[in-house]
Amino acid sequence: MQRRLVRMTLALVATAAGLSVLLGLKTHEITLVAPVGVQESDDGVLHVQLAASVVASPKPTPAKTPAASASKKPKPKATAKPKATPKPKATPKPTAKATPTPTPKPSVATPGFTGPVVIAGPYGPVQVQILTSGTKITQVRAVKLPDGADDIEINDIAVPKLIQQTLDRQSAQIDVVSGATYTSLAYIKSLQAAIDLSRR
């Protein structure tokens, strides 16, 4: 009979302990009730001694919500700035070269060759000068001629004929002009000397 009472007492204690645990979950404190001893009085009644202790239950750690973790966005990595493309260098414009002025070639004609002064009888001096290109006579000039009153008229007729014969024949082998014999002979002699000088 006493054992049954003891069991019933322990069952009540366990029930009380379970209730205290349930209540403690809400208040985050748990009260533990445990039997310490059982004594029997003189009249045969069992006395159960209980001991209560309060244990603070650990506060639940709040779980990290995905929203909180998602709020921390990863910092974007700094993208490398593209290197500036070097500008092409301007192609220098070619400077216009100055066209050299062609040096005029000297004339093929050589300096004039002048024959000696030849006296045309009683009328006066005659002297002939020629210009040549190679061996060709290109020009003939009567440098000196008789300058008397009648001589000038004769010279105007005879000298052009003598010069034209010289250019045509390219020599002193020319004919005497009628009416100007002395002047023609003096002209031929000075002309031959000038031709000889040009061919040396």
XYZ file of C-alpha atoms in Angstrom:
200
model
C 0.000 0.000 0.000
C 2.821 2.366 0.892
C 4.654 1.582 -2.367
C 1.572 2.440 -4.358
C 1.334 5.762 -2.557
C 4.980 6.435 -3.270
C 4.428 5.762 -6.982
C 1.420 8.014 -7.079
C 3.356 10.755 -5.376
C 6.224 10.416 -7.852
C 3.729 10.486 -10.720
C 2.254 13.737 -9.414
C 5.715 15.215 -9.024
C 6.602 14.272 -12.590
C 3.386 15.822 -13.876
C 4.106 19.033 -11.962
C 7.619 19.070 -13.335
C 6.323 18.656 -16.916
C 3.913 21.544 -16.467
C 6.651 23.761 -15.111
C 8.801 22.922 -18.126
C 6.011 23.841 -20.530
C 5.399 27.097 -18.733
C 9.107 27.827 -18.665
C 9.365 27.615 -22.454
C 7.192 30.684 -22.731
C 9.046 32.638 -20.046
C 12.439 31.288 -21.038
C 12.837 29.920 -17.489
C 12.360 26.280 -16.496
C 11.495 25.264 -12.885
C 12.651 21.775 -12.064
C 10.887 19.946 -9.227
C 12.522 16.785 -7.856
C 11.809 14.688 -4.792
C 14.506 14.965 -2.178
C 13.283 12.497 0.404
C 10.320 10.548 1.700
C 9.547 10.336 5.429
C 6.832 8.299 7.151
C 5.111 9.890 10.143
C 4.047 8.024 13.275
C 0.518 7.764 11.982
C 1.729 6.002 8.829
C 1.497 9.062 6.396
C 4.261 9.495 3.829
C 5.748 12.966 3.478
C 7.596 13.681 0.208
C 10.122 16.563 0.250
C 10.414 18.399 -3.075
C 13.188 20.727 -4.264
C 12.568 23.277 -7.028
C 15.287 24.866 -9.129
C 14.948 27.485 -11.879
C 17.079 27.082 -14.949
C 17.127 29.814 -17.560
C 16.559 28.341 -20.934
C 18.861 29.647 -23.638
C 17.272 32.231 -25.843
C 16.846 30.925 -29.319
C 19.262 32.456 -31.722
C 17.311 34.089 -34.502
C 18.083 32.388 -37.775
C 19.488 34.522 -40.483
C 16.798 35.193 -42.974
C 17.703 34.950 -46.634
C 16.512 38.497 -47.085
C 19.150 39.773 -44.697
C 21.889 37.865 -46.436
C 20.571 38.837 -49.786
C 20.606 42.514 -48.805
C 24.365 42.417 -48.714
C 25.081 42.659 -52.358
C 28.587 41.797 -53.408
C 30.559 44.830 -54.352
C 31.128 44.859 -58.077
C 34.717 44.431 -59.027
C 36.303 47.460 -60.490
C 36.438 46.966 -64.207
C 39.676 47.892 -65.872
C 39.323 51.074 -67.831
C 40.045 50.529 -71.520
C 43.301 52.035 -72.572
C 42.955 55.105 -74.675
C 43.699 54.336 -78.279
C 46.642 56.512 -79.359
C 45.690 58.959 -82.042
C 47.479 58.370 -85.330
C 50.181 60.861 -85.928
C 49.511 63.310 -88.661
C 51.497 62.473 -91.744
C 53.705 65.458 -92.571
C 52.878 66.932 -95.908
C 55.750 66.722 -98.359
C 57.259 70.113 -98.861
C 57.238 71.271 -102.400
C 60.758 71.229 -103.672
C 61.784 74.343 -105.404
C 62.267 73.648 -109.046
C 65.789 74.668 -109.846
C 65.966 77.291 -112.511
C 67.768 75.748 -115.424
C 71.024 77.448 -116.057
C 70.958 78.770 -119.562
C 73.475 76.957 -121.633
C 75.995 79.142 -123.269
C 75.364 79.793 -126.860
C 77.131 77.428 -129.159
C 78.429 80.419 -131.014
C 81.979 81.192 -129.985
C 83.283 84.727 -129.515
C 83.776 86.563 -132.735
C 86.960 86.199 -134.660
C 88.205 89.484 -136.120
C 90.501 89.746 -139.069
C 93.151 92.425 -139.457
C 92.565 95.904 -140.862
C 93.210 95.939 -144.618
C 93.535 99.197 -146.559
C 91.280 99.294 -149.603
C 93.532 101.212 -151.995
C 93.026 104.949 -151.750
C 89.657 104.630 -150.018
C 90.426 103.560 -146.491
C 90.509 100.635 -144.026
C 88.340 97.471 -144.136
C 88.048 94.998 -141.255
C 85.795 91.891 -141.024
C 84.549 89.960 -137.941
C 82.801 86.556 -137.976
C 80.842 84.488 -135.461
C 80.970 80.716 -135.690
C 79.159 77.660 -134.321
C 81.613 74.826 -134.541
C 83.080 75.246 -138.009
C 80.026 77.036 -139.423
C 80.055 80.772 -139.966
C 76.813 82.138 -138.519
C 77.319 85.909 -138.690
C 79.562 88.344 -140.589
C 80.140 92.000 -139.716
C 82.134 94.689 -141.473
C 83.722 96.354 -138.422
C 85.505 99.046 -140.449
C 84.720 100.432 -143.913
C 85.789 103.470 -145.898
C 83.719 106.461 -144.774
C 84.143 108.916 -147.638
C 81.110 110.600 -149.205
C 81.087 108.242 -152.191
C 82.255 105.223 -150.144
C 79.131 105.096 -147.952
C 76.885 104.677 -150.963
C 79.139 102.002 -152.431
C 79.357 100.171 -149.085
C 75.560 100.073 -148.805
C 75.413 98.183 -152.100
C 78.588 96.037 -152.038
C 78.904 94.916 -148.366
C 75.498 93.091 -148.105
C 76.423 91.116 -151.256
C 79.850 90.198 -149.848
C 78.310 89.054 -146.527
C 75.637 86.921 -148.249
C 78.267 85.160 -150.374
C 80.326 84.453 -147.216
C 77.360 82.783 -145.460
C 76.407 80.802 -148.562
C 79.890 79.497 -149.315
C 81.220 79.327 -145.706
C 84.599 80.522 -146.929
C 86.488 83.490 -148.321
C 86.220 82.124 -151.855
C 83.734 84.747 -153.021
C 83.355 87.018 -156.053
C 84.342 90.665 -156.234
C 81.383 93.040 -156.422
C 81.411 95.186 -159.521
C 81.992 98.891 -158.784
C 83.617 98.081 -155.377
C 86.748 96.206 -156.387
C 89.143 97.671 -153.776
C 86.613 97.294 -151.014
C 85.838 93.688 -152.061
C 89.520 92.690 -152.176
C 90.206 94.244 -148.730
C 87.079 92.498 -147.366
C 88.167 89.066 -148.720
C 91.663 89.416 -147.220
C 90.395 90.360 -143.710
C 87.709 87.623 -143.914
C 90.234 84.930 -144.693
C 92.367 85.911 -141.697
C 89.301 85.747 -139.384
C 88.371 82.275 -140.710
C 91.920 81.089 -140.104
C 91.711 82.285 -136.489
C 88.429 80.424 -135.895
C 89.870 77.135 -137.128
C 93.025 77.058 -135.098
